[in-house]
Amino acid sequence: MDWNNQGKQPPQVNIDQYIQRMLEDPKRVIMLILLAIAVWGVLSSFYLVDTQQRAVITRFGRFVRTEGPGPHLMIPFGVERKQIVFTEQVQQEAFGTFDPANDMRSRYQRNLEHEASMLTGDLNVVEVKWVVQYFITDPKAYLFNVAEPQKNIRDISQAVMRRVVGDRLVSSVMHDFSEVQIKATDLTQKIFDEYEMG
């Protein structure tokens, strides 16, 4: 075996020269651009939906379909877009208290004391803390029937609780809160159904 450099060496490739030769031929440049666009189109058309999610597909902003769990394809280049909605997971909104499941910034953007303070029917002030839990049953309705659905859920829930507490004496609110919860739940669900919030 010869350890000297007498054997054949692979040709040295100068990257700068190779790129320069590629750019001199406009057909090659166009082919490279088309190839890059095709690869990007194929990669952006494939998406995966988790088992707890549904994908709402829009074409030029108009609803087209809802896709369940699994791999799916859509028209690339922004023609079709997807919005992922968690449908199998319990969503919750906390009132008068910080909910660690939600974004940390919400702790500083909300006035928790004001949120929990309510006036009863006999003009006393009580502090009511509660959590609204809900499932999204219709992703299309959730996204398109009302603007800002999460904000609407918060606003409706808070208005209903203030109404229910305001219709009762302070003793009724403090000693029989389960009745307040049932009434607030029923009234909130009724309003959600009227607005078809999904």
PDB file of C-alpha atoms in Angstrom:
ATOM      1  CA  MET A   1       0.000   0.000   0.000  1.00  0.00           C
ATOM      2  CA  ASP A   2       1.356   3.355  -0.996  1.00  0.00           C
ATOM      3  CA  TRP A   3       1.014   6.078   1.668  1.00  0.00           C
ATOM      4  CA  ASN A   4       2.347   8.786  -0.551  1.00  0.00           C
ATOM      5  CA  ASN A   5      -0.008  11.196  -2.285  1.00  0.00           C
ATOM      6  CA  GLN A   6       0.503   9.452  -5.581  1.00  0.00           C
ATOM      7  CA  GLY A   7      -3.022   8.015  -5.680  1.00  0.00           C
ATOM      8  CA  LYS A   8      -5.905   9.790  -7.329  1.00  0.00           C
ATOM      9  CA  GLN A   9      -7.392  12.607  -5.265  1.00  0.00           C
ATOM     10  CA  PRO A  10     -11.012  13.706  -5.610  1.00  0.00           C
ATOM     11  CA  PRO A  11     -11.314  16.886  -7.619  1.00  0.00           C
ATOM     12  CA  GLN A  12     -11.387  20.033  -5.521  1.00  0.00           C
ATOM     13  CA  VAL A  13     -14.711  21.841  -5.890  1.00  0.00           C
ATOM     14  CA  ASN A  14     -14.675  25.573  -5.521  1.00  0.00           C
ATOM     15  CA  ILE A  15     -18.125  26.561  -4.268  1.00  0.00           C
ATOM     16  CA  ASP A  16     -17.774  30.144  -5.452  1.00  0.00           C
ATOM     17  CA  GLN A  17     -17.006  29.028  -9.004  1.00  0.00           C
ATOM     18  CA  TYR A  18     -19.893  26.539  -8.951  1.00  0.00           C
ATOM     19  CA  ILE A  19     -22.370  29.218  -7.839  1.00  0.00           C
ATOM     20  CA  GLN A  20     -20.980  31.646 -10.409  1.00  0.00           C
ATOM     21  CA  ARG A  21     -21.510  29.081 -13.203  1.00  0.00           C
ATOM     22  CA  MET A  22     -25.066  28.416 -11.970  1.00  0.00           C
ATOM     23  CA  LEU A  23     -25.926  32.104 -11.992  1.00  0.00           C
ATOM     24  CA  GLU A  24     -24.546  32.635 -15.487  1.00  0.00           C
ATOM     25  CA  ASP A  25     -27.229  30.395 -16.977  1.00  0.00           C
ATOM     26  CA  PRO A  26     -30.708  31.999 -16.524  1.00  0.00           C
ATOM     27  CA  LYS A  27     -32.438  28.665 -17.188  1.00  0.00           C
ATOM     28  CA  ARG A  28     -30.742  27.115 -14.181  1.00  0.00           C
ATOM     29  CA  VAL A  29     -31.689  30.060 -11.972  1.00  0.00           C
ATOM     30  CA  ILE A  30     -35.331  29.796 -13.039  1.00  0.00           C
ATOM     31  CA  MET A  31     -35.294  26.036 -12.470  1.00  0.00           C
ATOM     32  CA  LEU A  32     -33.835  26.504  -8.974  1.00  0.00           C
ATOM     33  CA  ILE A  33     -36.492  29.078  -8.106  1.00  0.00           C
ATOM     34  CA  LEU A  34     -39.280  26.838  -9.429  1.00  0.00           C
ATOM     35  CA  LEU A  35     -37.864  23.868  -7.534  1.00  0.00           C
ATOM     36  CA  ALA A  36     -37.735  25.887  -4.291  1.00  0.00           C
ATOM     37  CA  ILE A  37     -41.342  27.041  -4.782  1.00  0.00           C
ATOM     38  CA  ALA A  38     -42.498  23.479  -5.491  1.00  0.00           C
ATOM     39  CA  VAL A  39     -40.753  22.109  -2.389  1.00  0.00           C
ATOM     40  CA  TRP A  40     -42.219  24.907  -0.236  1.00  0.00           C
ATOM     41  CA  GLY A  41     -45.698  24.236  -1.707  1.00  0.00           C
ATOM     42  CA  VAL A  42     -45.530  20.521  -0.948  1.00  0.00           C
ATOM     43  CA  LEU A  43     -44.246  21.066   2.590  1.00  0.00           C
ATOM     44  CA  SER A  44     -46.812  23.765   3.407  1.00  0.00           C
ATOM     45  CA  SER A  45     -49.749  21.740   2.098  1.00  0.00           C
ATOM     46  CA  PHE A  46     -49.315  18.913   4.611  1.00  0.00           C
ATOM     47  CA  TYR A  47     -50.506  19.256   8.214  1.00  0.00           C
ATOM     48  CA  LEU A  48     -51.307  17.008  11.157  1.00  0.00           C
ATOM     49  CA  VAL A  49     -54.292  17.351  13.507  1.00  0.00           C
ATOM     50  CA  ASP A  50     -53.977  15.940  17.039  1.00  0.00           C
ATOM     51  CA  THR A  51     -56.667  13.730  18.583  1.00  0.00           C
ATOM     52  CA  GLN A  52     -57.935  16.539  20.848  1.00  0.00           C
ATOM     53  CA  GLN A  53     -58.170  19.028  17.993  1.00  0.00           C
ATOM     54  CA  ARG A  54     -60.159  19.900  14.900  1.00  0.00           C
ATOM     55  CA  ALA A  55     -58.825  21.967  12.012  1.00  0.00           C
ATOM     56  CA  VAL A  56     -61.092  24.581  10.472  1.00  0.00           C
ATOM     57  CA  ILE A  57     -60.047  25.175   6.859  1.00  0.00           C
ATOM     58  CA  THR A  58     -60.764  28.443   5.066  1.00  0.00           C
ATOM     59  CA  ARG A  59     -60.178  29.232   1.410  1.00  0.00           C
ATOM     60  CA  PHE A  60     -59.507  32.925   0.841  1.00  0.00           C
ATOM     61  CA  GLY A  61     -61.075  33.568   4.264  1.00  0.00           C
ATOM     62  CA  ARG A  62     -64.315  31.650   3.625  1.00  0.00           C
ATOM     63  CA  PHE A  63     -65.098  28.462   5.555  1.00  0.00           C
ATOM     64  CA  VAL A  64     -64.577  25.301   3.482  1.00  0.00           C
ATOM     65  CA  ARG A  65     -64.473  22.330   5.857  1.00  0.00           C
ATOM     66  CA  THR A  66     -63.612  20.973   9.277  1.00  0.00           C
ATOM     67  CA  GLU A  67     -61.018  18.208   9.497  1.00  0.00           C
ATOM     68  CA  GLY A  68     -60.695  15.644  12.276  1.00  0.00           C
ATOM     69  CA  PRO A  69     -57.574  14.039  13.733  1.00  0.00           C
ATOM     70  CA  GLY A  70     -54.887  12.692  11.431  1.00  0.00           C
ATOM     71  CA  PRO A  71     -52.751  13.819   8.478  1.00  0.00           C
ATOM     72  CA  HIS A  72     -54.358  16.094   5.892  1.00  0.00           C
ATOM     73  CA  LEU A  73     -53.553  18.136   2.799  1.00  0.00           C
ATOM     74  CA  MET A  74     -54.632  21.638   1.852  1.00  0.00           C
ATOM     75  CA  ILE A  75     -54.018  23.952  -1.081  1.00  0.00           C
ATOM     76  CA  PRO A  76     -50.709  25.749  -0.412  1.00  0.00           C
ATOM     77  CA  PHE A  77     -49.493  29.325  -0.942  1.00  0.00           C
ATOM     78  CA  GLY A  78     -52.081  30.896   1.354  1.00  0.00           C
ATOM     79  CA  VAL A  79     -55.057  29.780  -0.736  1.00  0.00           C
ATOM     80  CA  GLU A  80     -56.267  27.599   2.129  1.00  0.00           C
ATOM     81  CA  ARG A  81     -55.454  28.278   5.767  1.00  0.00           C
ATOM     82  CA  LYS A  82     -56.080  26.240   8.890  1.00  0.00           C
ATOM     83  CA  GLN A  83     -57.081  27.208  12.406  1.00  0.00           C
ATOM     84  CA  ILE A  84     -56.672  24.590  15.112  1.00  0.00           C
ATOM     85  CA  VAL A  85     -59.408  24.367  17.771  1.00  0.00           C
ATOM     86  CA  PHE A  86     -59.203  22.154  20.867  1.00  0.00           C
ATOM     87  CA  THR A  87     -62.523  20.280  21.020  1.00  0.00           C
ATOM     88  CA  GLU A  88     -61.777  17.359  23.335  1.00  0.00           C
ATOM     89  CA  GLN A  89     -60.119  19.425  26.036  1.00  0.00           C
ATOM     90  CA  VAL A  90     -61.911  21.211  28.872  1.00  0.00           C
ATOM     91  CA  GLN A  91     -61.458  24.959  28.439  1.00  0.00           C
ATOM     92  CA  GLN A  92     -61.802  27.178  31.467  1.00  0.00           C
ATOM     93  CA  GLU A  93     -62.033  30.820  32.433  1.00  0.00           C
ATOM     94  CA  ALA A  94     -61.383  31.881  36.032  1.00  0.00           C
ATOM     95  CA  PHE A  95     -63.057  34.925  37.595  1.00  0.00           C
ATOM     96  CA  GLY A  96     -61.831  36.746  40.678  1.00  0.00           C
ATOM     97  CA  THR A  97     -58.828  34.475  40.892  1.00  0.00           C
ATOM     98  CA  PHE A  98     -55.738  33.753  38.858  1.00  0.00           C
ATOM     99  CA  ASP A  99     -55.895  30.657  36.693  1.00  0.00           C
ATOM    100  CA  PRO A 100     -52.389  29.181  36.265  1.00  0.00           C
ATOM    101  CA  ALA A 101     -53.575  27.206  33.224  1.00  0.00           C
ATOM    102  CA  ASN A 102     -54.027  30.463  31.305  1.00  0.00           C
ATOM    103  CA  ASP A 103     -51.378  32.890  30.171  1.00  0.00           C
ATOM    104  CA  MET A 104     -49.261  34.501  32.905  1.00  0.00           C
ATOM    105  CA  ARG A 105     -49.884  37.944  31.403  1.00  0.00           C
ATOM    106  CA  SER A 106     -53.590  37.696  32.223  1.00  0.00           C
ATOM    107  CA  ARG A 107     -52.676  38.000  35.910  1.00  0.00           C
ATOM    108  CA  TYR A 108     -51.523  41.574  35.349  1.00  0.00           C
ATOM    109  CA  GLN A 109     -54.080  42.630  32.743  1.00  0.00           C
ATOM    110  CA  ARG A 110     -57.131  41.877  34.908  1.00  0.00           C
ATOM    111  CA  ASN A 111     -58.327  43.583  38.056  1.00  0.00           C
ATOM    112  CA  LEU A 112     -59.141  40.467  40.075  1.00  0.00           C
ATOM    113  CA  GLU A 113     -60.588  42.366  43.025  1.00  0.00           C
ATOM    114  CA  HIS A 114     -63.019  44.294  40.826  1.00  0.00           C
ATOM    115  CA  GLU A 115     -63.895  41.113  38.944  1.00  0.00           C
ATOM    116  CA  ALA A 116     -64.907  39.311  42.150  1.00  0.00           C
ATOM    117  CA  SER A 117     -66.769  42.173  43.896  1.00  0.00           C
ATOM    118  CA  MET A 118     -70.528  42.038  43.310  1.00  0.00           C
ATOM    119  CA  LEU A 119     -73.554  43.866  44.630  1.00  0.00           C
ATOM    120  CA  THR A 120     -76.349  41.704  46.053  1.00  0.00           C
ATOM    121  CA  GLY A 121     -80.062  42.412  45.920  1.00  0.00           C
ATOM    122  CA  ASP A 122     -80.022  43.879  49.450  1.00  0.00           C
ATOM    123  CA  LEU A 123     -77.159  46.262  48.476  1.00  0.00           C
ATOM    124  CA  ASN A 124     -74.347  44.378  50.191  1.00  0.00           C
ATOM    125  CA  VAL A 125     -71.040  43.651  48.491  1.00  0.00           C
ATOM    126  CA  VAL A 126     -69.819  40.062  48.282  1.00  0.00           C
ATOM    127  CA  GLU A 127     -66.684  38.607  46.791  1.00  0.00           C
ATOM    128  CA  VAL A 128     -67.511  35.792  44.386  1.00  0.00           C
ATOM    129  CA  LYS A 129     -64.776  33.679  42.788  1.00  0.00           C
ATOM    130  CA  TRP A 130     -65.722  31.088  40.210  1.00  0.00           C
ATOM    131  CA  VAL A 131     -64.487  29.148  37.208  1.00  0.00           C
ATOM    132  CA  VAL A 132     -66.395  28.501  33.984  1.00  0.00           C
ATOM    133  CA  GLN A 133     -65.511  25.222  32.273  1.00  0.00           C
ATOM    134  CA  TYR A 134     -66.659  24.448  28.750  1.00  0.00           C
ATOM    135  CA  PHE A 135     -66.116  22.272  25.690  1.00  0.00           C
ATOM    136  CA  ILE A 136     -66.089  23.542  22.126  1.00  0.00           C
ATOM    137  CA  THR A 137     -68.582  21.334  20.292  1.00  0.00           C
ATOM    138  CA  ASP A 138     -68.743  23.150  16.938  1.00  0.00           C
ATOM    139  CA  PRO A 139     -65.390  24.642  15.851  1.00  0.00           C
ATOM    140  CA  LYS A 140     -66.929  26.494  12.898  1.00  0.00           C
ATOM    141  CA  ALA A 141     -69.535  28.209  15.088  1.00  0.00           C
ATOM    142  CA  TYR A 142     -66.917  28.977  17.744  1.00  0.00           C
ATOM    143  CA  LEU A 143     -64.651  30.747  15.244  1.00  0.00           C
ATOM    144  CA  PHE A 144     -67.159  32.430  12.940  1.00  0.00           C
ATOM    145  CA  ASN A 145     -70.477  33.105  14.717  1.00  0.00           C
ATOM    146  CA  VAL A 146     -69.098  35.663  17.177  1.00  0.00           C
ATOM    147  CA  ALA A 147     -66.059  37.906  17.178  1.00  0.00           C
ATOM    148  CA  GLU A 148     -63.512  37.149  19.892  1.00  0.00           C
ATOM    149  CA  PRO A 149     -65.265  34.072  21.332  1.00  0.00           C
ATOM    150  CA  GLN A 150     -63.070  33.790  24.431  1.00  0.00           C
ATOM    151  CA  LYS A 151     -63.720  37.432  25.363  1.00  0.00           C
ATOM    152  CA  ASN A 152     -67.447  36.905  24.781  1.00  0.00           C
ATOM    153  CA  ILE A 153     -67.421  33.852  27.043  1.00  0.00           C
ATOM    154  CA  ARG A 154     -65.788  35.926  29.780  1.00  0.00           C
ATOM    155  CA  ASP A 155     -68.149  38.882  29.323  1.00  0.00           C
ATOM    156  CA  ILE A 156     -71.308  36.753  29.234  1.00  0.00           C
ATOM    157  CA  SER A 157     -70.240  34.656  32.231  1.00  0.00           C
ATOM    158  CA  GLN A 158     -69.434  37.718  34.287  1.00  0.00           C
ATOM    159  CA  ALA A 159     -72.682  39.496  33.347  1.00  0.00           C
ATOM    160  CA  VAL A 160     -74.757  36.417  34.191  1.00  0.00           C
ATOM    161  CA  MET A 161     -73.060  35.913  37.567  1.00  0.00           C
ATOM    162  CA  ARG A 162     -73.569  39.589  38.455  1.00  0.00           C
ATOM    163  CA  ARG A 163     -77.234  39.297  37.489  1.00  0.00           C
ATOM    164  CA  VAL A 164     -77.810  36.113  39.504  1.00  0.00           C
ATOM    165  CA  VAL A 165     -75.991  37.483  42.572  1.00  0.00           C
ATOM    166  CA  GLY A 166     -77.806  40.810  42.220  1.00  0.00           C
ATOM    167  CA  ASP A 167     -81.180  39.037  42.353  1.00  0.00           C
ATOM    168  CA  ARG A 168     -80.430  37.473  45.766  1.00  0.00           C
ATOM    169  CA  LEU A 169     -79.875  38.511  49.359  1.00  0.00           C
ATOM    170  CA  VAL A 170     -76.336  38.340  50.703  1.00  0.00           C
ATOM    171  CA  SER A 171     -77.315  35.483  53.035  1.00  0.00           C
ATOM    172  CA  SER A 172     -78.651  33.471  50.087  1.00  0.00           C
ATOM    173  CA  VAL A 173     -75.434  33.990  48.131  1.00  0.00           C
ATOM    174  CA  MET A 174     -73.187  33.068  51.047  1.00  0.00           C
ATOM    175  CA  HIS A 175     -75.105  30.085  52.417  1.00  0.00           C
ATOM    176  CA  ASP A 176     -76.641  28.550  49.292  1.00  0.00           C
ATOM    177  CA  PHE A 177     -74.056  29.186  46.588  1.00  0.00           C
ATOM    178  CA  SER A 178     -74.878  25.890  44.840  1.00  0.00           C
ATOM    179  CA  GLU A 179     -78.239  27.378  43.823  1.00  0.00           C
ATOM    180  CA  VAL A 180     -76.421  30.442  42.470  1.00  0.00           C
ATOM    181  CA  GLN A 181     -74.095  28.161  40.495  1.00  0.00           C
ATOM    182  CA  ILE A 182     -76.959  26.161  38.986  1.00  0.00           C
ATOM    183  CA  LYS A 183     -78.893  29.281  37.995  1.00  0.00           C
ATOM    184  CA  ALA A 184     -75.781  30.937  36.529  1.00  0.00           C
ATOM    185  CA  THR A 185     -74.843  27.786  34.598  1.00  0.00           C
ATOM    186  CA  ASP A 186     -78.316  27.416  33.088  1.00  0.00           C
ATOM    187  CA  LEU A 187     -78.570  31.083  32.120  1.00  0.00           C
ATOM    188  CA  THR A 188     -75.048  31.168  30.671  1.00  0.00           C
ATOM    189  CA  GLN A 189     -75.690  28.051  28.573  1.00  0.00           C
ATOM    190  CA  LYS A 190     -78.960  29.540  27.321  1.00  0.00           C
ATOM    191  CA  ILE A 191     -77.168  32.687  26.128  1.00  0.00           C
ATOM    192  CA  PHE A 192     -74.373  30.650  24.514  1.00  0.00           C
ATOM    193  CA  ASP A 193     -77.014  28.630  22.652  1.00  0.00           C
ATOM    194  CA  GLU A 194     -78.846  31.779  21.513  1.00  0.00           C
ATOM    195  CA  TYR A 195     -75.618  33.200  20.085  1.00  0.00           C
ATOM    196  CA  GLU A 196     -74.740  29.783  18.576  1.00  0.00           C
ATOM    197  CA  MET A 197     -71.222  30.059  19.957  1.00  0.00           C
ATOM    198  CA  GLY A 198     -70.347  26.405  19.369  1.00  0.00           C
TER     199      GLY A 198
END
